[in-house]
PDB file of C-alpha atoms and ligand atoms in Angstrom:
ATOM      1  CA  MET A 256     -17.470  -5.681  -9.707  1.00  0.00           C
ATOM      2  CA  THR A 257     -14.822  -6.920 -12.250  1.00  0.00           C
ATOM      3  CA  ALA A 258     -16.648  -5.927 -15.743  1.00  0.00           C
ATOM      4  CA  ALA A 259     -16.842  -2.709 -16.857  1.00  0.00           C
ATOM      5  CA  HIS A 260     -20.464  -2.815 -17.775  1.00  0.00           C
ATOM      6  CA  HIS A 261     -21.551  -4.189 -14.028  1.00  0.00           C
ATOM      7  CA  LEU A 262     -20.478  -0.742 -12.529  1.00  0.00           C
ATOM      8  CA  PRO A 263     -23.524   1.478 -11.881  1.00  0.00           C
ATOM      9  CA  THR A 264     -23.222   4.845 -13.708  1.00  0.00           C
ATOM     10  CA  ALA A 265     -23.395   8.508 -11.947  1.00  0.00           C
ATOM     11  CA  ALA A 266     -26.878   8.286 -14.464  1.00  0.00           C
ATOM     12  CA  GLY A 267     -27.989   5.235 -13.196  1.00  0.00           C
ATOM     13  CA  SER A 268     -27.717   6.809  -8.632  1.00  0.00           C
ATOM     14  CA  GLY A 269     -28.778  10.064 -10.042  1.00  0.00           C
ATOM     15  CA  ALA A 270     -31.709   9.119 -11.518  1.00  0.00           C
ATOM     16  CA  SER A 271     -32.655   7.090  -8.451  1.00  0.00           C
ATOM     17  CA  ALA A 272     -31.471   9.983  -5.918  1.00  0.00           C
ATOM     18  CA  THR A 273     -33.726  12.801  -7.806  1.00  0.00           C
ATOM     19  CA  GLU A 274     -36.896  10.134  -7.809  1.00  0.00           C
ATOM     20  CA  ARG A 275     -36.651   9.602  -4.108  1.00  0.00           C
ATOM     21  CA  PHE A 276     -36.352  13.379  -2.984  1.00  0.00           C
ATOM     22  CA  LYS A 277     -39.409  13.420  -5.057  1.00  0.00           C
ATOM     23  CA  THR A 278     -41.226  11.250  -3.719  1.00  0.00           C
ATOM     24  CA  ASP A 279     -39.976  12.156   0.158  1.00  0.00           C
ATOM     25  CA  LYS A 280     -39.053  15.473   0.075  1.00  0.00           C
ATOM     26  CA  SER A 281     -40.733  17.904  -2.633  1.00  0.00           C
ATOM     27  CA  GLY A 282     -43.779  18.352  -0.820  1.00  0.00           C
ATOM     28  CA  ASN A 283     -43.507  21.754   0.416  1.00  0.00           C
ATOM     29  CA  ALA A 284     -41.942  23.406  -2.190  1.00  0.00           C
ATOM     30  CA  GLY A 285     -44.241  26.192  -3.398  1.00  0.00           C
ATOM     31  CA  ASP A 286     -45.246  27.402   0.558  1.00  0.00           C
ATOM     32  CA  THR A 287     -41.896  29.314   0.947  1.00  0.00           C
ATOM     33  CA  PRO A 288     -43.317  33.652   1.178  1.00  0.00           C
ATOM     34  CA  ALA A 289     -42.804  35.880  -2.510  1.00  0.00           C
ATOM     35  CA  GLU A 290     -40.452  37.935   0.364  1.00  0.00           C
ATOM     36  CA  ARG A 291     -38.478  35.398   1.645  1.00  0.00           C
ATOM     37  CA  VAL A 292     -38.163  34.238  -2.318  1.00  0.00           C
ATOM     38  CA  ASP A 293     -37.849  37.609  -3.504  1.00  0.00           C
ATOM     39  CA  LEU A 294     -34.724  38.015  -0.385  1.00  0.00           C
ATOM     40  CA  LEU A 295     -33.151  35.093  -1.347  1.00  0.00           C
ATOM     41  CA  ALA A 296     -33.065  34.681  -4.817  1.00  0.00           C
ATOM     42  CA  ARG A 297     -32.170  37.950  -5.110  1.00  0.00           C
ATOM     43  CA  GLU A 298     -29.094  37.581  -2.671  1.00  0.00           C
ATOM     44  CA  VAL A 299     -27.997  34.607  -4.541  1.00  0.00           C
ATOM     45  CA  LEU A 300     -28.068  36.506  -7.679  1.00  0.00           C
ATOM     46  CA  GLU A 301     -26.516  39.401  -6.386  1.00  0.00           C
ATOM     47  CA  ALA A 302     -23.574  36.960  -5.218  1.00  0.00           C
ATOM     48  CA  VAL A 303     -23.087  35.287  -9.043  1.00  0.00           C
ATOM     49  CA  HIS A 304     -22.848  39.181 -10.359  1.00  0.00           C
ATOM     50  CA  ALA A 305     -20.204  39.871  -7.698  1.00  0.00           C
ATOM     51  CA  THR A 306     -17.680  37.025  -9.297  1.00  0.00           C
ATOM     52  CA  ILE A 307     -18.592  37.807 -12.575  1.00  0.00           C
ATOM     53  CA  ARG A 308     -17.618  41.258 -12.154  1.00  0.00           C
ATOM     54  CA  ARG A 309     -14.829  40.685  -9.624  1.00  0.00           C
ATOM     55  CA  GLN A 310     -13.391  37.611 -12.341  1.00  0.00           C
ATOM     56  CA  LYS A 311     -14.351  39.088 -15.270  1.00  0.00           C
ATOM     57  CA  VAL A 312     -16.154  35.631 -16.921  1.00  0.00           C
ATOM     58  CA  THR A 313     -16.479  35.161 -20.641  1.00  0.00           C
ATOM     59  CA  TYR A 314     -19.039  34.113 -22.454  1.00  0.00           C
ATOM     60  CA  ASP A 315     -16.462  30.245 -22.775  1.00  0.00           C
ATOM     61  CA  GLU A 316     -16.724  30.675 -18.717  1.00  0.00           C
ATOM     62  CA  TYR A 317     -20.163  31.304 -19.128  1.00  0.00           C
ATOM     63  CA  ASN A 318     -21.579  28.986 -21.582  1.00  0.00           C
ATOM     64  CA  ALA A 319     -19.015  25.886 -20.272  1.00  0.00           C
ATOM     65  CA  LEU A 320     -21.544  26.868 -17.088  1.00  0.00           C
ATOM     66  CA  LYS A 321     -24.935  26.486 -18.762  1.00  0.00           C
ATOM     67  CA  ALA A 322     -23.454  23.208 -20.572  1.00  0.00           C
ATOM     68  CA  TRP A 323     -22.856  21.821 -17.454  1.00  0.00           C
ATOM     69  CA  LEU A 324     -25.680  22.856 -15.525  1.00  0.00           C
ATOM     70  CA  ILE A 325     -27.857  21.105 -18.427  1.00  0.00           C
ATOM     71  CA  GLU A 326     -25.961  18.283 -17.567  1.00  0.00           C
ATOM     72  CA  VAL A 327     -26.946  18.049 -13.809  1.00  0.00           C
ATOM     73  CA  GLY A 328     -30.158  18.337 -14.701  1.00  0.00           C
ATOM     74  CA  GLU A 329     -30.443  15.621 -17.210  1.00  0.00           C
ATOM     75  CA  ALA A 330     -27.781  13.290 -15.615  1.00  0.00           C
ATOM     76  CA  GLY A 331     -30.078  14.017 -12.144  1.00  0.00           C
ATOM     77  CA  GLU A 332     -27.790  15.145 -10.046  1.00  0.00           C
ATOM     78  CA  TRP A 333     -29.041  17.692  -8.420  1.00  0.00           C
ATOM     79  CA  PRO A 334     -29.709  15.852  -5.407  1.00  0.00           C
ATOM     80  CA  LEU A 335     -25.803  14.698  -5.298  1.00  0.00           C
ATOM     81  CA  PHE A 336     -24.500  18.338  -6.382  1.00  0.00           C
ATOM     82  CA  LEU A 337     -26.801  20.252  -2.772  1.00  0.00           C
ATOM     83  CA  ASP A 338     -25.531  17.645  -0.797  1.00  0.00           C
ATOM     84  CA  VAL A 339     -21.986  17.812  -1.404  1.00  0.00           C
ATOM     85  CA  TRP A 340     -21.421  21.372  -1.847  1.00  0.00           C
ATOM     86  CA  VAL A 341     -24.404  23.228   0.235  1.00  0.00           C
ATOM     87  CA  GLU A 342     -26.043  20.359   2.947  1.00  0.00           C
ATOM     88  CA  HIS A 343     -23.989  21.136   5.321  1.00  0.00           C
ATOM     89  CA  VAL A 344     -24.058  25.013   5.980  1.00  0.00           C
ATOM     90  CA  VAL A 345     -28.227  24.557   6.019  1.00  0.00           C
ATOM     91  CA  GLU A 346     -27.859  21.468   8.647  1.00  0.00           C
ATOM     92  CA  GLU A 347     -25.378  23.561  10.147  1.00  0.00           C
ATOM     93  CA  VAL A 348     -28.210  26.551  10.675  1.00  0.00           C
ATOM     94  CA  ALA A 349     -30.887  24.580  11.420  1.00  0.00           C
ATOM     95  CA  THR A 350     -29.114  22.766  14.699  1.00  0.00           C
ATOM     96  CA  GLU A 351     -27.283  26.067  16.288  1.00  0.00           C
ATOM     97  CA  HIS A 352     -29.879  25.417  18.944  1.00  0.00           C
ATOM     98  CA  ARG A 353     -28.745  22.119  20.152  1.00  0.00           C
ATOM     99  CA  GLN A 354     -28.166  21.071  23.431  1.00  0.00           C
ATOM    100  CA  GLY A 355     -28.256  17.038  22.709  1.00  0.00           C
ATOM    101  CA  ASN A 356     -26.185  15.449  20.265  1.00  0.00           C
ATOM    102  CA  LYS A 357     -24.553  16.954  16.825  1.00  0.00           C
ATOM    103  CA  GLY A 358     -25.768  16.429  14.058  1.00  0.00           C
ATOM    104  CA  THR A 359     -24.195  16.521  10.105  1.00  0.00           C
ATOM    105  CA  ILE A 360     -25.787  16.038   6.414  1.00  0.00           C
ATOM    106  CA  GLU A 361     -28.209  13.488   5.228  1.00  0.00           C
ATOM    107  CA  GLY A 362     -27.294  12.880   1.459  1.00  0.00           C
ATOM    108  CA  PRO A 363     -28.624  12.072  -1.209  1.00  0.00           C
ATOM    109  CA  TYR A 364     -28.962   7.869  -0.381  1.00  0.00           C
ATOM    110  CA  TYR A 365     -31.050   7.863   2.523  1.00  0.00           C
ATOM    111  CA  ALA A 366     -34.893   5.482   2.097  1.00  0.00           C
ATOM    112  CA  PRO A 367     -37.437   5.606   4.809  1.00  0.00           C
ATOM    113  CA  ASP A 368     -39.296   1.997   6.281  1.00  0.00           C
ATOM    114  CA  ALA A 369     -36.125  -0.127   6.395  1.00  0.00           C
ATOM    115  CA  PRO A 370     -36.626  -3.402   8.065  1.00  0.00           C
ATOM    116  CA  ASP A 371     -36.699  -3.789  11.501  1.00  0.00           C
ATOM    117  CA  GLN A 372     -34.360  -5.465  13.295  1.00  0.00           C
ATOM    118  CA  GLY A 373     -36.168  -5.106  17.133  1.00  0.00           C
ATOM    119  CA  HIS A 374     -33.814  -4.158  19.949  1.00  0.00           C
ATOM    120  CA  ARG A 375     -30.656  -6.109  18.798  1.00  0.00           C
ATOM    121  CA  GLY A 376     -29.448  -8.029  15.483  1.00  0.00           C
ATOM    122  CA  VAL A 377     -27.722  -7.402  12.101  1.00  0.00           C
ATOM    123  CA  VAL A 378     -28.693  -5.167   9.422  1.00  0.00           C
ATOM    124  CA  PRO A 379     -29.379  -7.600   6.045  1.00  0.00           C
ATOM    125  CA  MET A 380     -26.260  -7.469   3.983  1.00  0.00           C
ATOM    126  CA  ARG A 381     -25.110 -10.460   1.629  1.00  0.00           C
ATOM    127  CA  GLU A 382     -24.052 -14.240   2.680  1.00  0.00           C
ATOM    128  CA  ASN A 383     -20.315 -12.650   2.132  1.00  0.00           C
ATOM    129  CA  GLU A 384     -20.613  -8.690   2.667  1.00  0.00           C
ATOM    130  CA  PRO A 385     -16.908  -7.419   2.216  1.00  0.00           C
ATOM    131  CA  GLY A 386     -15.994  -5.844   5.361  1.00  0.00           C
ATOM    132  CA  THR A 387     -14.490  -6.087   9.259  1.00  0.00           C
ATOM    133  CA  PRO A 388     -17.871  -7.542  12.040  1.00  0.00           C
ATOM    134  CA  LEU A 389     -18.450  -4.055  13.728  1.00  0.00           C
ATOM    135  CA  THR A 390     -21.031  -4.602  16.162  1.00  0.00           C
ATOM    136  CA  TRP A 391     -22.013  -0.794  17.698  1.00  0.00           C
ATOM    137  CA  THR A 392     -23.805  -0.794  21.126  1.00  0.00           C
ATOM    138  CA  GLY A 393     -25.019   2.094  22.453  1.00  0.00           C
ATOM    139  CA  ARG A 394     -27.927   4.161  23.988  1.00  0.00           C
ATOM    140  CA  VAL A 395     -31.221   6.917  23.507  1.00  0.00           C
ATOM    141  CA  MET A 396     -31.547   9.926  25.838  1.00  0.00           C
ATOM    142  CA  SER A 397     -33.374  12.530  26.088  1.00  0.00           C
ATOM    143  CA  VAL A 398     -30.444  15.812  26.406  1.00  0.00           C
ATOM    144  CA  ASP A 399     -31.344  15.001  30.304  1.00  0.00           C
ATOM    145  CA  GLY A 400     -29.610  11.650  30.310  1.00  0.00           C
ATOM    146  CA  GLU A 401     -33.625  10.135  30.421  1.00  0.00           C
ATOM    147  CA  ALA A 402     -33.501   6.546  28.240  1.00  0.00           C
ATOM    148  CA  LEU A 403     -36.092   6.853  25.315  1.00  0.00           C
ATOM    149  CA  PRO A 404     -37.049   3.088  24.964  1.00  0.00           C
ATOM    150  CA  GLY A 405     -39.198   2.703  21.362  1.00  0.00           C
ATOM    151  CA  ALA A 406     -37.049   5.589  20.177  1.00  0.00           C
ATOM    152  CA  THR A 407     -35.795   4.285  16.109  1.00  0.00           C
ATOM    153  CA  VAL A 408     -32.780   4.158  14.864  1.00  0.00           C
ATOM    154  CA  GLU A 409     -32.470   3.763  11.399  1.00  0.00           C
ATOM    155  CA  LEU A 410     -28.710   3.084   9.717  1.00  0.00           C
ATOM    156  CA  TRP A 411     -27.900   3.368   6.375  1.00  0.00           C
ATOM    157  CA  GLN A 412     -24.032   2.393   4.937  1.00  0.00           C
ATOM    158  CA  ALA A 413     -22.762   2.179   1.681  1.00  0.00           C
ATOM    159  CA  ASP A 414     -21.492  -2.087   0.580  1.00  0.00           C
ATOM    160  CA  ALA A 415     -17.867  -1.976  -0.078  1.00  0.00           C
ATOM    161  CA  ASP A 416     -17.621  -0.679  -3.232  1.00  0.00           C
ATOM    162  CA  GLY A 417     -18.971   1.767  -1.928  1.00  0.00           C
ATOM    163  CA  LEU A 418     -22.582   1.305  -3.158  1.00  0.00           C
ATOM    164  CA  TYR A 419     -25.608   2.273  -2.143  1.00  0.00           C
ATOM    165  CA  SER A 420     -29.046  -0.177  -2.487  1.00  0.00           C
ATOM    166  CA  GLN A 421     -31.642   1.382  -4.177  1.00  0.00           C
ATOM    167  CA  PHE A 422     -29.006   3.960  -5.813  1.00  0.00           C
ATOM    168  CA  ALA A 423     -27.136   1.316  -7.904  1.00  0.00           C
ATOM    169  CA  PRO A 424     -28.142  -1.950  -9.273  1.00  0.00           C
ATOM    170  CA  GLY A 425     -27.958  -5.327  -8.578  1.00  0.00           C
ATOM    171  CA  ILE A 426     -28.153  -4.640  -4.759  1.00  0.00           C
ATOM    172  CA  PRO A 427     -30.499  -6.602  -2.182  1.00  0.00           C
ATOM    173  CA  GLU A 428     -33.203  -3.961  -1.757  1.00  0.00           C
ATOM    174  CA  TRP A 429     -32.780  -3.774   1.817  1.00  0.00           C
ATOM    175  CA  ASN A 430     -28.603  -4.670   1.262  1.00  0.00           C
ATOM    176  CA  LEU A 431     -26.745  -2.499   4.646  1.00  0.00           C
ATOM    177  CA  ARG A 432     -29.820  -0.806   5.809  1.00  0.00           C
ATOM    178  CA  ALA A 433     -31.554  -1.429   9.047  1.00  0.00           C
ATOM    179  CA  THR A 434     -34.241   0.209  11.403  1.00  0.00           C
ATOM    180  CA  PHE A 435     -33.058  -0.212  14.905  1.00  0.00           C
ATOM    181  CA  THR A 436     -35.534   0.471  18.236  1.00  0.00           C
ATOM    182  CA  ALA A 437     -34.348   0.807  22.142  1.00  0.00           C
ATOM    183  CA  ASP A 438     -35.961  -0.767  24.601  1.00  0.00           C
ATOM    184  CA  ALA A 439     -36.628  -0.723  27.657  1.00  0.00           C
ATOM    185  CA  ASP A 440     -33.783   1.371  29.439  1.00  0.00           C
ATOM    186  CA  GLY A 441     -32.991   2.976  25.696  1.00  0.00           C
ATOM    187  CA  ARG A 442     -30.568   0.643  24.493  1.00  0.00           C
ATOM    188  CA  PHE A 443     -29.744  -1.171  21.087  1.00  0.00           C
ATOM    189  CA  GLU A 444     -26.706  -3.501  19.633  1.00  0.00           C
ATOM    190  CA  ILE A 445     -26.432  -3.558  16.174  1.00  0.00           C
ATOM    191  CA  ARG A 446     -24.008  -5.454  14.089  1.00  0.00           C
ATOM    192  CA  THR A 447     -23.276  -4.907  10.758  1.00  0.00           C
ATOM    193  CA  ILE A 448     -19.543  -4.745   8.964  1.00  0.00           C
ATOM    194  CA  ARG A 449     -17.577  -1.335   8.993  1.00  0.00           C
ATOM    195  CA  PRO A 450     -17.928   0.601   5.937  1.00  0.00           C
ATOM    196  CA  ALA A 451     -15.290   1.759   3.617  1.00  0.00           C
ATOM    197  CA  PRO A 452     -14.276   5.423   2.472  1.00  0.00           C
ATOM    198  CA  TYR A 453     -16.756   6.059   0.134  1.00  0.00           C
ATOM    199  CA  GLN A 454     -16.326   7.881  -3.639  1.00  0.00           C
ATOM    200  CA  ILE A 455     -18.515  10.226  -5.041  1.00  0.00           C
ATOM    201  CA  PRO A 456     -19.378   8.658  -8.384  1.00  0.00           C
ATOM    202  CA  THR A 457     -16.817  10.216 -11.220  1.00  0.00           C
ATOM    203  CA  ASP A 458     -18.526   9.825 -14.495  1.00  0.00           C
ATOM    204  CA  GLY A 459     -20.977  12.128 -13.964  1.00  0.00           C
ATOM    205  CA  PRO A 460     -21.420  15.931 -14.222  1.00  0.00           C
ATOM    206  CA  CYS A 461     -19.914  16.493 -10.391  1.00  0.00           C
ATOM    207  CA  GLY A 462     -17.525  13.948 -11.569  1.00  0.00           C
ATOM    208  CA  LYS A 463     -16.682  16.385 -14.323  1.00  0.00           C
ATOM    209  CA  LEU A 464     -16.657  19.132 -11.994  1.00  0.00           C
ATOM    210  CA  ILE A 465     -14.214  17.718  -9.649  1.00  0.00           C
ATOM    211  CA  ALA A 466     -11.444  16.634 -12.410  1.00  0.00           C
ATOM    212  CA  ALA A 467     -12.442  20.276 -13.924  1.00  0.00           C
ATOM    213  CA  ALA A 468     -11.094  22.251 -10.902  1.00  0.00           C
ATOM    214  CA  GLY A 469      -8.326  19.355  -9.971  1.00  0.00           C
ATOM    215  CA  TRP A 470     -10.419  18.149  -6.597  1.00  0.00           C
ATOM    216  CA  HIS A 471     -10.580  14.439  -4.976  1.00  0.00           C
ATOM    217  CA  ALA A 472     -13.941  13.181  -5.203  1.00  0.00           C
ATOM    218  CA  TRP A 473     -13.961  11.741  -1.701  1.00  0.00           C
ATOM    219  CA  ARG A 474     -15.237  11.065   1.402  1.00  0.00           C
ATOM    220  CA  PRO A 475     -13.853   9.382   4.495  1.00  0.00           C
ATOM    221  CA  ALA A 476     -15.809   6.213   5.438  1.00  0.00           C
ATOM    222  CA  HIS A 477     -19.192   6.861   7.054  1.00  0.00           C
ATOM    223  CA  LEU A 478     -22.009   5.070   9.180  1.00  0.00           C
ATOM    224  CA  HIS A 479     -24.917   6.917   8.254  1.00  0.00           C
ATOM    225  CA  VAL A 480     -27.933   7.400  10.954  1.00  0.00           C
ATOM    226  CA  LYS A 481     -31.635   8.608  12.314  1.00  0.00           C
ATOM    227  CA  VAL A 482     -32.695   8.765  15.476  1.00  0.00           C
ATOM    228  CA  SER A 483     -35.457   9.402  16.619  1.00  0.00           C
ATOM    229  CA  ALA A 484     -38.290   9.344  19.677  1.00  0.00           C
ATOM    230  CA  PRO A 485     -41.767  10.948  19.825  1.00  0.00           C
ATOM    231  CA  GLY A 486     -41.346  14.748  21.859  1.00  0.00           C
ATOM    232  CA  HIS A 487     -37.533  14.627  20.262  1.00  0.00           C
ATOM    233  CA  GLU A 488     -35.907  17.109  17.620  1.00  0.00           C
ATOM    234  CA  ARG A 489     -35.097  14.370  14.625  1.00  0.00           C
ATOM    235  CA  LEU A 490     -31.162  13.811  14.534  1.00  0.00           C
ATOM    236  CA  THR A 491     -29.670  13.080  11.077  1.00  0.00           C
ATOM    237  CA  ALA A 492     -25.882  12.147  11.816  1.00  0.00           C
ATOM    238  CA  GLN A 493     -23.070  10.238  10.638  1.00  0.00           C
ATOM    239  CA  LEU A 494     -20.227   8.107  12.033  1.00  0.00           C
ATOM    240  CA  TYR A 495     -17.252   7.989  10.777  1.00  0.00           C
ATOM    241  CA  PHE A 496     -13.567   6.415  11.486  1.00  0.00           C
ATOM    242  CA  PRO A 497      -9.900   7.497  13.473  1.00  0.00           C
ATOM    243  CA  GLY A 498      -7.458   7.518  10.664  1.00  0.00           C
ATOM    244  CA  ASP A 499      -9.773   7.667   7.552  1.00  0.00           C
ATOM    245  CA  GLN A 500      -7.615   9.528   4.686  1.00  0.00           C
ATOM    246  CA  HIS A 501     -10.439  11.742   4.223  1.00  0.00           C
ATOM    247  CA  ASN A 502     -11.047  13.544   7.668  1.00  0.00           C
ATOM    248  CA  ASP A 503      -9.760  16.092   7.533  1.00  0.00           C
ATOM    249  CA  ASP A 504     -10.676  16.995   3.488  1.00  0.00           C
ATOM    250  CA  ASP A 505     -14.238  15.292   3.481  1.00  0.00           C
ATOM    251  CA  ILE A 506     -15.739  16.608  -0.177  1.00  0.00           C
ATOM    252  CA  ALA A 507     -19.053  17.066   1.766  1.00  0.00           C
ATOM    253  CA  SER A 508     -17.258  19.156   4.314  1.00  0.00           C
ATOM    254  CA  ALA A 509     -19.570  16.665   6.842  1.00  0.00           C
ATOM    255  CA  VAL A 510     -17.094  15.248   9.601  1.00  0.00           C
ATOM    256  CA  LYS A 511     -17.516  16.859  13.095  1.00  0.00           C
ATOM    257  CA  PRO A 512     -15.409  15.760  15.895  1.00  0.00           C
ATOM    258  CA  GLU A 513     -18.276  15.016  18.327  1.00  0.00           C
ATOM    259  CA  LEU A 514     -19.170  12.295  15.381  1.00  0.00           C
ATOM    260  CA  MET A 515     -16.025  10.273  15.622  1.00  0.00           C
ATOM    261  CA  LEU A 516     -16.186   6.678  16.627  1.00  0.00           C
ATOM    262  CA  ASP A 517     -13.887   5.327  19.208  1.00  0.00           C
ATOM    263  CA  PRO A 518     -13.521   1.469  17.984  1.00  0.00           C
ATOM    264  CA  ARG A 519     -11.996  -0.947  19.639  1.00  0.00           C
ATOM    265  CA  SER A 520     -10.678  -4.784  17.906  1.00  0.00           C
ATOM    266  CA  HIS A 521     -12.511  -7.763  19.199  1.00  0.00           C
ATOM    267  CA  GLY A 522     -12.170 -11.027  18.627  1.00  0.00           C
ATOM    268  CA  ASP A 523     -12.550 -11.533  14.230  1.00  0.00           C
ATOM    269  CA  GLY A 524     -14.026  -7.949  14.566  1.00  0.00           C
ATOM    270  CA  GLU A 525     -13.984  -4.439  16.092  1.00  0.00           C
ATOM    271  CA  THR A 526     -16.876  -3.395  18.835  1.00  0.00           C
ATOM    272  CA  VAL A 527     -17.972   0.643  19.621  1.00  0.00           C
ATOM    273  CA  SER A 528     -20.162   2.388  21.874  1.00  0.00           C
ATOM    274  CA  TYR A 529     -22.053   5.598  20.716  1.00  0.00           C
ATOM    275  CA  ASP A 530     -25.165   7.183  22.896  1.00  0.00           C
ATOM    276  CA  PHE A 531     -27.778  10.138  21.655  1.00  0.00           C
ATOM    277  CA  LEU A 532     -28.479  12.592  23.369  1.00  0.00           C
ATOM    278  CA  LEU A 533     -32.015  14.178  22.400  1.00  0.00           C
ATOM    279  CA  ASP A 534     -33.014  17.687  21.934  1.00  0.00           C
ATOM    280  CA  ARG A 535     -36.786  18.303  23.577  1.00  0.00           C
ATOM    281  CA  ALA A 536     -39.134  18.989  20.274  1.00  0.00           C
TER     282      ALA A 536
HETATM  283  C1  LIG B 205     -23.102   9.760  -0.272  1.00  0.00           C
HETATM  284  O1  LIG B 205     -22.490   8.664   0.281  1.00  0.00           O
HETATM  285  C2  LIG B 205     -23.176  10.856   0.889  1.00  0.00           C
HETATM  286  O2  LIG B 205     -22.958  10.183   2.151  1.00  0.00           O
HETATM  287  C3  LIG B 205     -23.132  11.827   0.402  1.00  0.00           C
HETATM  288  C4  LIG B 205     -23.201  13.126   2.092  1.00  0.00           C
HETATM  289  C5  LIG B 205     -23.244  13.057  -0.536  1.00  0.00           C
HETATM  290  C6  LIG B 205     -22.797  11.804  -1.560  1.00  0.00           C
HETATM  291  C7  LIG B 205     -22.661  10.343  -1.191  1.00  0.00           C
HETATM  292 FE1  LIG B 206     -23.263   8.481   2.245  1.00  0.00          FE
END
């Protein structure tokens, strides 16, 4: 990325993330029973009221909030806001029963049906895609250690500029996105590049909040995965790299020690081994 006019805007990736969410996930939004809506809406509003009373929130502050909330919607940044600051607790509650692998949040940039690369292969990438080559071998098993042939591992990651294909302009549609299938022994091998640290868009309302509060906008470098097998709970996770400056202060609070890789240098690249144990559904 050289010229400023090539830089994607927060509004562009926000609009894409909002469309993606509407297409894939907004279907069951009306199914929550009235008693549950009543309970949850009241509790959230009571928490807001309590803060207003305790902190003596002024009309200026109330109007600043109102203006900001309007902007978040207009920029399409609700998926970004919610996945960065709320999803990690939903994920914690949803998976607290798990015996198998720990997962973490999905975030706003998953796209289903990425190209099938078989049991072992290279993730689609441009000819000169920047980044250290990374070969990841792994195995998908049931929680009791039984291999799960045919399990799928979907991988998606940002490029070296921190951009995700389909959510930023000018990147091939399936760049750094792929689906792998476990072999008869549950094994797979993925050849990709090591991802770069990632900064959430700073030019939209989420960026404004971060600047106004004096926070930082960084996530540690991460590989996103979804691991699926018939009869098992689908695992959504992210894998991280030791030594990243933001492993301990991820803006999205999505790092867990169990998700840390252990890469070894190998020729001009790195190798890593990481397996998955899936809970039975
Ligand atoms: C990301 O790449 C991401 O993984 C999350 C959770 C939020 C914003 C951008
Ligand atoms: Fe991400």
